[in-house]
Short mmCIF file of C-alpha atoms and ligand atoms in Angstrom, two decimals:
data_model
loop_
_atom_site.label_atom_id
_atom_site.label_comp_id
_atom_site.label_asym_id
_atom_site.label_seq_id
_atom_site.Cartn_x
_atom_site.Cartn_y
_atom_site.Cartn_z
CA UNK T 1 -14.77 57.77 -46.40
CA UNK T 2 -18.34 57.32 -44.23
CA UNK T 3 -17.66 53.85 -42.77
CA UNK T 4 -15.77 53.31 -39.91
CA UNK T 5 -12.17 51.30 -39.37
CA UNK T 6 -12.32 48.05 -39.13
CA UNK T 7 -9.40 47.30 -36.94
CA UNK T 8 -7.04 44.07 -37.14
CA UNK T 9 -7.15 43.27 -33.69
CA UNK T 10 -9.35 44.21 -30.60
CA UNK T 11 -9.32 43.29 -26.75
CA UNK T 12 -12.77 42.60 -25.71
CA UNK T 13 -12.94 43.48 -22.18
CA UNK T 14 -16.57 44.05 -20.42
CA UNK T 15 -17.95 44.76 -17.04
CA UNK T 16 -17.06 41.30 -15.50
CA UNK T 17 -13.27 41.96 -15.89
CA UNK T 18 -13.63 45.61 -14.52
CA UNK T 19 -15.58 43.87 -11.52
CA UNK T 20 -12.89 41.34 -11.07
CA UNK T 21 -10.27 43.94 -11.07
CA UNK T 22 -12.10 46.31 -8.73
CA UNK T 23 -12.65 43.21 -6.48
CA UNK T 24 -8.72 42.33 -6.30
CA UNK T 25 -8.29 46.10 -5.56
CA UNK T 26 -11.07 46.90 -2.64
CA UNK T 27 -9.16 43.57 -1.16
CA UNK T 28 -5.82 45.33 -1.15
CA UNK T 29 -3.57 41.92 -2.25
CA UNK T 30 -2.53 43.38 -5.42
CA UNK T 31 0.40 41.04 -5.96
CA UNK T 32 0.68 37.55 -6.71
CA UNK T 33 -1.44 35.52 -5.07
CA UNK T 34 -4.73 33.94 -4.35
CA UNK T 35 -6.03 34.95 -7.73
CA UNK T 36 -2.62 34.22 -9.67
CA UNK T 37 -3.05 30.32 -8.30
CA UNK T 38 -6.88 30.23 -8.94
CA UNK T 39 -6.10 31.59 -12.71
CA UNK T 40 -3.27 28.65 -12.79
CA UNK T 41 -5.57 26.25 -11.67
CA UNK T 42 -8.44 27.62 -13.94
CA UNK T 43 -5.84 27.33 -17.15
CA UNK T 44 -4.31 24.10 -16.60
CA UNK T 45 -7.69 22.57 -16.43
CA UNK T 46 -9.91 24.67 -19.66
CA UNK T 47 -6.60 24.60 -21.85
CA UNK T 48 -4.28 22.12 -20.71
CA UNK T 49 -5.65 18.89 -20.40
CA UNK T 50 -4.53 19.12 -16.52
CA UNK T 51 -0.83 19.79 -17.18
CA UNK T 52 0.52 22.08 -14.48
CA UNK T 53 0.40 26.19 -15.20
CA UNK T 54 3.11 28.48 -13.95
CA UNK T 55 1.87 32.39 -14.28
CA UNK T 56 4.47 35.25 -15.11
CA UNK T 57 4.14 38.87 -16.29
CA UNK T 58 4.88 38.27 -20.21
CA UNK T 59 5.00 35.54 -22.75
CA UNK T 60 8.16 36.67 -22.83
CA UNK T 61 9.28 35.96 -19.27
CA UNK T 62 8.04 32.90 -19.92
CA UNK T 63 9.83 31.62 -22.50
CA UNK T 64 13.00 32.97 -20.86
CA UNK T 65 12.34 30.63 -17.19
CA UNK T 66 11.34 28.10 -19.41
CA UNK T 67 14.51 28.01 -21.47
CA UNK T 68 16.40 28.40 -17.94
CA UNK T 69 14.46 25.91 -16.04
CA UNK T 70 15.08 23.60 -19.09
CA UNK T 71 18.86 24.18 -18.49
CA UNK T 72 19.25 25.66 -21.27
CA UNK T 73 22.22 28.25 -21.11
CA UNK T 74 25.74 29.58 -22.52
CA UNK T 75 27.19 27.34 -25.23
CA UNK T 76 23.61 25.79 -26.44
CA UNK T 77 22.10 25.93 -29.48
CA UNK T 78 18.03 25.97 -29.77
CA UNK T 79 16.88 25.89 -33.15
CA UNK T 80 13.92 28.70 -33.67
CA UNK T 81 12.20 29.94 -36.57
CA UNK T 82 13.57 33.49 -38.13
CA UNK T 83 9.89 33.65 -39.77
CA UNK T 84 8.77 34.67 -35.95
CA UNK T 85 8.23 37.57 -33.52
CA UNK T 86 11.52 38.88 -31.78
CA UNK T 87 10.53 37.29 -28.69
CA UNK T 88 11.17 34.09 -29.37
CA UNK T 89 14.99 34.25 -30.57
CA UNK T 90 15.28 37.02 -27.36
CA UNK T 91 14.52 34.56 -25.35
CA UNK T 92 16.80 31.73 -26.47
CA UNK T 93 19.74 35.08 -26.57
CA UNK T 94 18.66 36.11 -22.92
CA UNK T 95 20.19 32.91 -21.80
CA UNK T 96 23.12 33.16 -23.11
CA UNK T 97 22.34 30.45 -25.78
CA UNK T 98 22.80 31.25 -29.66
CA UNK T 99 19.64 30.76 -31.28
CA UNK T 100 19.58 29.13 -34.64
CA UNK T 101 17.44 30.07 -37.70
CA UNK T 102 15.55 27.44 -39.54
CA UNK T 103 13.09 27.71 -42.71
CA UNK T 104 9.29 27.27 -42.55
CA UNK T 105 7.23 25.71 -44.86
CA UNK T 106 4.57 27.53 -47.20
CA UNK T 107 1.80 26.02 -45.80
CA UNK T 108 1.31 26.58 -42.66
CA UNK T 109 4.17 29.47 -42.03
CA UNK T 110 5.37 26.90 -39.46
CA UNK T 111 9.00 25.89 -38.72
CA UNK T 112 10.06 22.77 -41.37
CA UNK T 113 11.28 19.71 -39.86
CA UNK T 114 14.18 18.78 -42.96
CA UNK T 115 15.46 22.53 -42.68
CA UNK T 116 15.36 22.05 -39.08
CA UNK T 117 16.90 18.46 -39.01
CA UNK T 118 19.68 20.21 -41.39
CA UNK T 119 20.68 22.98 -38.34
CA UNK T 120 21.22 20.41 -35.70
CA UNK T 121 24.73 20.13 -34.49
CA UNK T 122 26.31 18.37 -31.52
CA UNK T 123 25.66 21.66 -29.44
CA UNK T 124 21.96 21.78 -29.95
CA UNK T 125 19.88 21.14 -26.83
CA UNK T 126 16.97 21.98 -28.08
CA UNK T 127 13.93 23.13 -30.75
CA UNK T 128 11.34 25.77 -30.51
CA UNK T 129 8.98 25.73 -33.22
CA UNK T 130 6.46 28.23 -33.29
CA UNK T 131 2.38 27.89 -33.38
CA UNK T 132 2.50 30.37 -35.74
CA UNK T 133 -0.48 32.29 -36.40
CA UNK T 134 -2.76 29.89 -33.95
CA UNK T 135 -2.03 26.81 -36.59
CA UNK T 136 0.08 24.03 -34.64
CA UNK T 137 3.33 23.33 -35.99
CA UNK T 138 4.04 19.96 -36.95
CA UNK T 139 3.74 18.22 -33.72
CA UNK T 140 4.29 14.35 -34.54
CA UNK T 141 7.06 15.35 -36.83
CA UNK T 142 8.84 17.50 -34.13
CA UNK T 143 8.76 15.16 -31.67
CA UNK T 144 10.07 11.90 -33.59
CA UNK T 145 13.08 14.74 -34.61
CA UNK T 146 13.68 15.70 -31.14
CA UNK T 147 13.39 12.18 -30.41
CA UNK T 148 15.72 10.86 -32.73
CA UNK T 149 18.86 13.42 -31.94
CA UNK T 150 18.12 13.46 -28.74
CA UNK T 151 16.87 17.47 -27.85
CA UNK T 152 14.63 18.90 -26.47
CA UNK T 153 11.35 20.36 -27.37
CA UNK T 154 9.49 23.67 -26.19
CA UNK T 155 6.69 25.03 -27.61
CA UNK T 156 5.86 29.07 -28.41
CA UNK T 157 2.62 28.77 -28.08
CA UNK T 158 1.87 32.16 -27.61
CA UNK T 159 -0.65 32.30 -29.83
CA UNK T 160 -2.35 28.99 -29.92
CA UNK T 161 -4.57 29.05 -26.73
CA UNK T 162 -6.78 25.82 -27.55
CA UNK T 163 -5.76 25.08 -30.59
CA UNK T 164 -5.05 20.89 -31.46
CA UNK T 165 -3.09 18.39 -33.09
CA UNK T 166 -4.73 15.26 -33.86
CA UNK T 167 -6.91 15.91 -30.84
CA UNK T 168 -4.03 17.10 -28.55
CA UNK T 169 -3.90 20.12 -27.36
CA UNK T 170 -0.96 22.60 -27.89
CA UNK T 171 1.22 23.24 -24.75
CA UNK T 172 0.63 19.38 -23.65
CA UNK T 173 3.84 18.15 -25.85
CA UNK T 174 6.90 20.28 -24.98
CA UNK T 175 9.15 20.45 -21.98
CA UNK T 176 7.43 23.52 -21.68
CA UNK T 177 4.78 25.41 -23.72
CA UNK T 178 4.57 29.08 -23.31
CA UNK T 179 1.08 31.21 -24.04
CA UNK T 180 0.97 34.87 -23.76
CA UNK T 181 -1.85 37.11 -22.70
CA UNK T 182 -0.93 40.50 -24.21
CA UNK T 183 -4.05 42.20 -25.27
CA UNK T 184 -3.86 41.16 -29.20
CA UNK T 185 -3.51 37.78 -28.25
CA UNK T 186 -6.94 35.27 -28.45
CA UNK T 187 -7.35 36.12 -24.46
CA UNK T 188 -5.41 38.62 -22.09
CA UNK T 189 -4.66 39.45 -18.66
CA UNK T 190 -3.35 43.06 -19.66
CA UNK T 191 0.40 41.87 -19.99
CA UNK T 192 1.31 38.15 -19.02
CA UNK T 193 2.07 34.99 -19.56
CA UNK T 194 1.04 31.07 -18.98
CA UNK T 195 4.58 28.69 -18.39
CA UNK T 196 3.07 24.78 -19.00
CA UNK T 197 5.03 21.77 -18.25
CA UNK T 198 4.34 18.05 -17.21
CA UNK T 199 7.41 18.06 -15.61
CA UNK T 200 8.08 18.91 -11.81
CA UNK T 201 11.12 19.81 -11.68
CA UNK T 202 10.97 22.04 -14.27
CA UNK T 203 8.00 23.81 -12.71
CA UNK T 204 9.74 23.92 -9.55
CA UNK T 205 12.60 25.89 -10.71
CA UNK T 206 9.71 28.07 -13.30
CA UNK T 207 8.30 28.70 -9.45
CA UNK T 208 11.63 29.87 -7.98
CA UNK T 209 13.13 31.53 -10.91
CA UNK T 210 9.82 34.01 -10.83
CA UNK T 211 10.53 35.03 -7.66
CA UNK T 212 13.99 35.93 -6.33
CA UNK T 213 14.73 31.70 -5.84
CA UNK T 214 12.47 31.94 -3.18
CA UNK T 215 9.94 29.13 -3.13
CA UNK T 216 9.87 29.92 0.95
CA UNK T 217 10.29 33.60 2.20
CA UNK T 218 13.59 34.95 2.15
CA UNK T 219 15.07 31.00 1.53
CA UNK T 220 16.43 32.05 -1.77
CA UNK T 221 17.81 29.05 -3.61
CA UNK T 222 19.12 30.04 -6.57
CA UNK T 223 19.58 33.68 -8.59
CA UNK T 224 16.02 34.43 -9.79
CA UNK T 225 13.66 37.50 -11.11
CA UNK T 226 10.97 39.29 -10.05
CA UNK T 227 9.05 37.84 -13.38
CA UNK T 228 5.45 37.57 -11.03
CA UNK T 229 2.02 38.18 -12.31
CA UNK T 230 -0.18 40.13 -10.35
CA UNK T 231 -3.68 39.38 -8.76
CA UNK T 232 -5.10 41.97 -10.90
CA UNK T 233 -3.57 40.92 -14.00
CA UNK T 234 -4.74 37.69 -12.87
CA UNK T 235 -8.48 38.65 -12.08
CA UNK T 236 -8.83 39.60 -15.56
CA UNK T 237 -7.35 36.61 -17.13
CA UNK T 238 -9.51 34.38 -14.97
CA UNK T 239 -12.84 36.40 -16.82
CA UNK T 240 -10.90 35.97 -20.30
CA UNK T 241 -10.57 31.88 -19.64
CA UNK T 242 -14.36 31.68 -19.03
CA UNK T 243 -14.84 33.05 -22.94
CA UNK T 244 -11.71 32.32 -25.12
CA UNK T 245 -13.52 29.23 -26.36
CA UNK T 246 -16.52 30.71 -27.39
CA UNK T 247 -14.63 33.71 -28.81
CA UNK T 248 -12.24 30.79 -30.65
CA UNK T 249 -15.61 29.03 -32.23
CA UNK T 250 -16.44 32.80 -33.53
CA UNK T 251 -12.84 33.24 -35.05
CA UNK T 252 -13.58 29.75 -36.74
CA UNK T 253 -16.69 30.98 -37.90
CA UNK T 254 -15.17 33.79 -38.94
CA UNK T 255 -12.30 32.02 -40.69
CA UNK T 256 -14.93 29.51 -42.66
CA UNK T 257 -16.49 32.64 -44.16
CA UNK T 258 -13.27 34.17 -45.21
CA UNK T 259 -12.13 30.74 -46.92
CA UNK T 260 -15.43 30.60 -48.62
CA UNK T 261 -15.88 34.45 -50.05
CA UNK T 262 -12.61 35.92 -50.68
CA UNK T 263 -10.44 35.40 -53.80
CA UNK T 264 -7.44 36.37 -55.91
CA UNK T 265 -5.41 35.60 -52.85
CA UNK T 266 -4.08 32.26 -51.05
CA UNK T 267 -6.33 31.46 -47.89
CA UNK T 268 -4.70 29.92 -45.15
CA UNK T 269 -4.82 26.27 -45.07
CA UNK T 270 -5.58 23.65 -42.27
CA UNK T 271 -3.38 20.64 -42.09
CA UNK T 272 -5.50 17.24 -41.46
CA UNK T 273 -6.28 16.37 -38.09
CA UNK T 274 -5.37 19.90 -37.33
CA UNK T 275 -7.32 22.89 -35.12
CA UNK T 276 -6.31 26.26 -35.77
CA UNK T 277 -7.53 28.54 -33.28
CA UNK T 278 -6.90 32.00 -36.23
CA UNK T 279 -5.13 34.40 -33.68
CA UNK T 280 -4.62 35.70 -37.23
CA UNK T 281 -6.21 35.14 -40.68
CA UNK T 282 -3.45 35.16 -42.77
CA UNK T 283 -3.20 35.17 -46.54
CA UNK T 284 -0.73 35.11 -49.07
CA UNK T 285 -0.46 38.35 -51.87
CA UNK T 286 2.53 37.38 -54.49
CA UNK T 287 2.02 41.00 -56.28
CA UNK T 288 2.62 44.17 -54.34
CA UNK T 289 1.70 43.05 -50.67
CA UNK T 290 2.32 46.48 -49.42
CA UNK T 291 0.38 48.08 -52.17
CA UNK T 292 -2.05 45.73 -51.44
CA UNK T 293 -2.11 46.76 -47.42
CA UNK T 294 -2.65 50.56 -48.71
CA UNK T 295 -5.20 49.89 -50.98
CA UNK T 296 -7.12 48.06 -48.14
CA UNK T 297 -6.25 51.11 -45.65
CA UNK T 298 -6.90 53.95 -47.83
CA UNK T 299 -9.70 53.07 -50.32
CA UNK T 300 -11.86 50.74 -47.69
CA UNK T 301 -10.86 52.09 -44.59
CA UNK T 302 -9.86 48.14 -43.63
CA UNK T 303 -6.99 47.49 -41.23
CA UNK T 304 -4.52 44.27 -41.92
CA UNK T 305 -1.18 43.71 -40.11
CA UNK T 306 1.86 41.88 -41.85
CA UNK T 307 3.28 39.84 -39.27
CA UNK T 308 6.30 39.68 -40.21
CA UNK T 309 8.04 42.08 -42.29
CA UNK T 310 11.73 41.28 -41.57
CA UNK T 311 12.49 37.99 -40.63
CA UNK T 312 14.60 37.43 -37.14
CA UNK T 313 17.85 36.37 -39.51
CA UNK T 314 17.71 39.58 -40.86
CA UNK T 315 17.71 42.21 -37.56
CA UNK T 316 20.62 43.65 -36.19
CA UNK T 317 20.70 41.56 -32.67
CA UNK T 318 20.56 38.46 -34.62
CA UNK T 319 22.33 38.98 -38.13
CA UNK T 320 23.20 35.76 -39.76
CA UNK T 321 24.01 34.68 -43.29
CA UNK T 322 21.34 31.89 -43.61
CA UNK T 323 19.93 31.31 -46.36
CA UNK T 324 15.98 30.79 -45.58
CA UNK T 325 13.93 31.40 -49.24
CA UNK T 326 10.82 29.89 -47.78
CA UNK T 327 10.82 32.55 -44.88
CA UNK T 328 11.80 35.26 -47.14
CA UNK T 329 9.42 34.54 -49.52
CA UNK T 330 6.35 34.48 -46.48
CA UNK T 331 7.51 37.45 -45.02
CA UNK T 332 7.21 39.14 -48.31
CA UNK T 333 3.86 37.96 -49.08
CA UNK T 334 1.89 37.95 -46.15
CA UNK T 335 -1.35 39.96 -44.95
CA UNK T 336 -3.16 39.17 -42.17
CA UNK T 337 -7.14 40.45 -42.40
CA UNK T 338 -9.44 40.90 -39.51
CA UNK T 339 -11.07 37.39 -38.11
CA UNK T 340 -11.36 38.78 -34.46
CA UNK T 341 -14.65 37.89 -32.49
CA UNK T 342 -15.50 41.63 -32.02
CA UNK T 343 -16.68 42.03 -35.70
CA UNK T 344 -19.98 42.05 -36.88
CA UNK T 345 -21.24 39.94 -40.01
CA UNK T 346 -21.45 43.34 -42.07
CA UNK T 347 -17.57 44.07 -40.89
CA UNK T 348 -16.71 40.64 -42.59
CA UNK T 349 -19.15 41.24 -45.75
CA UNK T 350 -16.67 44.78 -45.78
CA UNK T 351 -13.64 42.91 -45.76
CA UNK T 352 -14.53 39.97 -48.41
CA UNK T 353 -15.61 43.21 -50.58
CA UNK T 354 -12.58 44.85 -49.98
CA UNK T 355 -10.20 42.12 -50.27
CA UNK T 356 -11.93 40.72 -53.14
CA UNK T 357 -11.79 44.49 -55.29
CA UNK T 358 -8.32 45.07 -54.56
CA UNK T 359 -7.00 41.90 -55.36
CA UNK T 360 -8.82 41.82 -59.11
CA UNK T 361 -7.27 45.59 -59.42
CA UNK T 362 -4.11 44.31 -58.67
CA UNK T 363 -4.22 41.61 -61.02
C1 LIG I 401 3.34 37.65 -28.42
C2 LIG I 401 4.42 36.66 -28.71
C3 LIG I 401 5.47 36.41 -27.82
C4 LIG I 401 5.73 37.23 -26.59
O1 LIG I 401 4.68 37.39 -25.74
P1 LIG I 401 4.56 38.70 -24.82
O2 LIG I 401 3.45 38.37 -23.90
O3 LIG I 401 4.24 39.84 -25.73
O4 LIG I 401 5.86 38.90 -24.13
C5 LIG I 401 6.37 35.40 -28.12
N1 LIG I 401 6.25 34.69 -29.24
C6 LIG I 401 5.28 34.92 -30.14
C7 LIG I 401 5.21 34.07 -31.37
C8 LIG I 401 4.35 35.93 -29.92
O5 LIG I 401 3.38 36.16 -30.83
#
């Protein structure tokens, strides 16, 4: 095969990051600081509509000290999605909470507000639906349920930088909202993560709980981590902010031309009112998805990713017998293709070709 991979996912990272990072480093304050506030700053103000930004070193830190600052702890329940990455039921487990599955619906591969209404008991404190995919969950629905029982609601945004609902953006509705910045994700600062909340007291405790309790030097308050980012992981993130719009338009793009060319398999769909930002371009095969994944791989030299194979119900840390056929039948199904802003217009002429021959072999 002459032509080369076309990979599902790709960091862009050019000579303004490796200046910023060379920068923090001839300045010798490697550790949180100057740069970690600037980035906070920079965040809360391009993505956030203002709402305050608390930096850590994963997404996954962050929805841990966002779970804890909640209050959110042994004996809780916080309803989650199974149809998810690990992270997000870890999270709710590394409090010492049970986390509680819930189906999605076809749609949008989001959480579903009647299967969650269905899981809520008198111990739940809380729901965290998932952005799934950069497509915001249900947002109006979510909060008139959280409303209603009176719970909580956090947000896994960790893969919805700038994405909207009815002109809101994601990570302005929750308690807290949590964004990661792993390198697959639509911006990075190497490993990290972005903690939003409107609520002060919660960020206070995000603030101490990242760093020993200690808001003041050696004042500890309460039993905390060392869950810090660090000015160089920072100084990249800061370049990253100044382009993850731009690079969300060219996913867009990207998306429309997908939507328009490719067929013989279900596109993703937009609900009204809705901005997905397409961390991933996924799209629904009902025959032989894994076949369909090889085919793709072998004969057109095209990567995909299938995000997710097993749902959370169904790994060993979290083993439950729910029944969830909407999940099952999604992770079954699923295929996400290449919509990253790296590719090039013959890249995406590749993959409509690809797609497009497999899928009528298939059928
Ligand atoms: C990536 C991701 C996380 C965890 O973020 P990390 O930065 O990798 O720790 C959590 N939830 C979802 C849905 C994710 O995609």
């Amino acid at each position: 095969m002459s032509k080369d991979f076309i990979p599902p996912a790709k960091p862009i990272i050019g000579q303004e990051e490796r200046d910023a990072v060379d920068r923090v480093l001839a300045s010798g304050q490697l550790a949180q600081g100057s740069e970690v506030a600037a980035f906070e700053n920079e965040f809360s103000s391009v993505l956030l509509d203002g709402r305050a930004s608390v930096a850590v070193n994963s997404g996954t830190s962050g929805l841990h000290l966002g779970l804890l600052a909640a209050g959110i702890g042994p004996g809780d329940e916080v309803i989650v999605p199974s149809f998810t990455f690990a992270a997000t039921a870890n999270s709710v487990a590394l409090t010492g909470a049970t986390p509680v599955f819930a189906d999605i619906e076809l749609e949008h591969f989001c959480l579903d507000p009647a299967s969650v209404e269905e899981k809520i008991t008198d111990r739940t404190k809380g729901i965290m639906p998932v952005h799934l995919y950069g497509h915001p969950f249900n947002v109006e629905a979510f909060e008139a349920l959280a409303a209603k029982h009176g719970v909580a609601l956090f947000e896994d945004a960790a893969q919805a930088h700038g994405a909207k609902a009815n002109g809101r953006r994601v990570g302005t509705f929750g308690t807290f909202a949590m964004f990661s910045l792993y390198p697959t994700k639509n911006m990075t600062s190497g490993e990290g993560g972005m903690v939003s909340t409107g609520d002060a007291e919660v960020e206070r405790r995000l603030r101490l709980l990242r760093n020993q309790g200690m808001e003041r030097q050696y004042e500890n308050e309460l039993v905390g981590f060392n869950n810090r980012m660090t000015n160089i992981h920072a100084a990249i993130g800061r370049v990253q902010l100044t382009k993850v719009l731009g690079w969300t338009d060219q996913r867009r793009a990207n998306a429309a031309f997908l939507d328009a060319n490719i067929e013989g398999v279900v596109t993703p769909r937009v609900a009204e009112g809705y901005e997905h930002v397409y961390h991933q371009y996924t799209v629904r095969v009902a025959d032989d998805r894994d076949g369909f994944v090889k085919a793709l791989r072998e004969e057109h030299n095209v990567g995909s990713g299938v995000y997710y194979p097993i749902p959370n119900h169904r790994l060993a840390p979290f083993r439950t017998s729910d029944d969830l056929p909407v999940t099952e039948q999604a992770a079954a199904e699923v295929v996400s293709l290449p919509v990253h802003p790296s590719l090039s217009q013959d890249d995406f002429e590749r993959i409509v070709e690809a797609v497009n021959t497999v899928a009528k072999a298939g059928a």
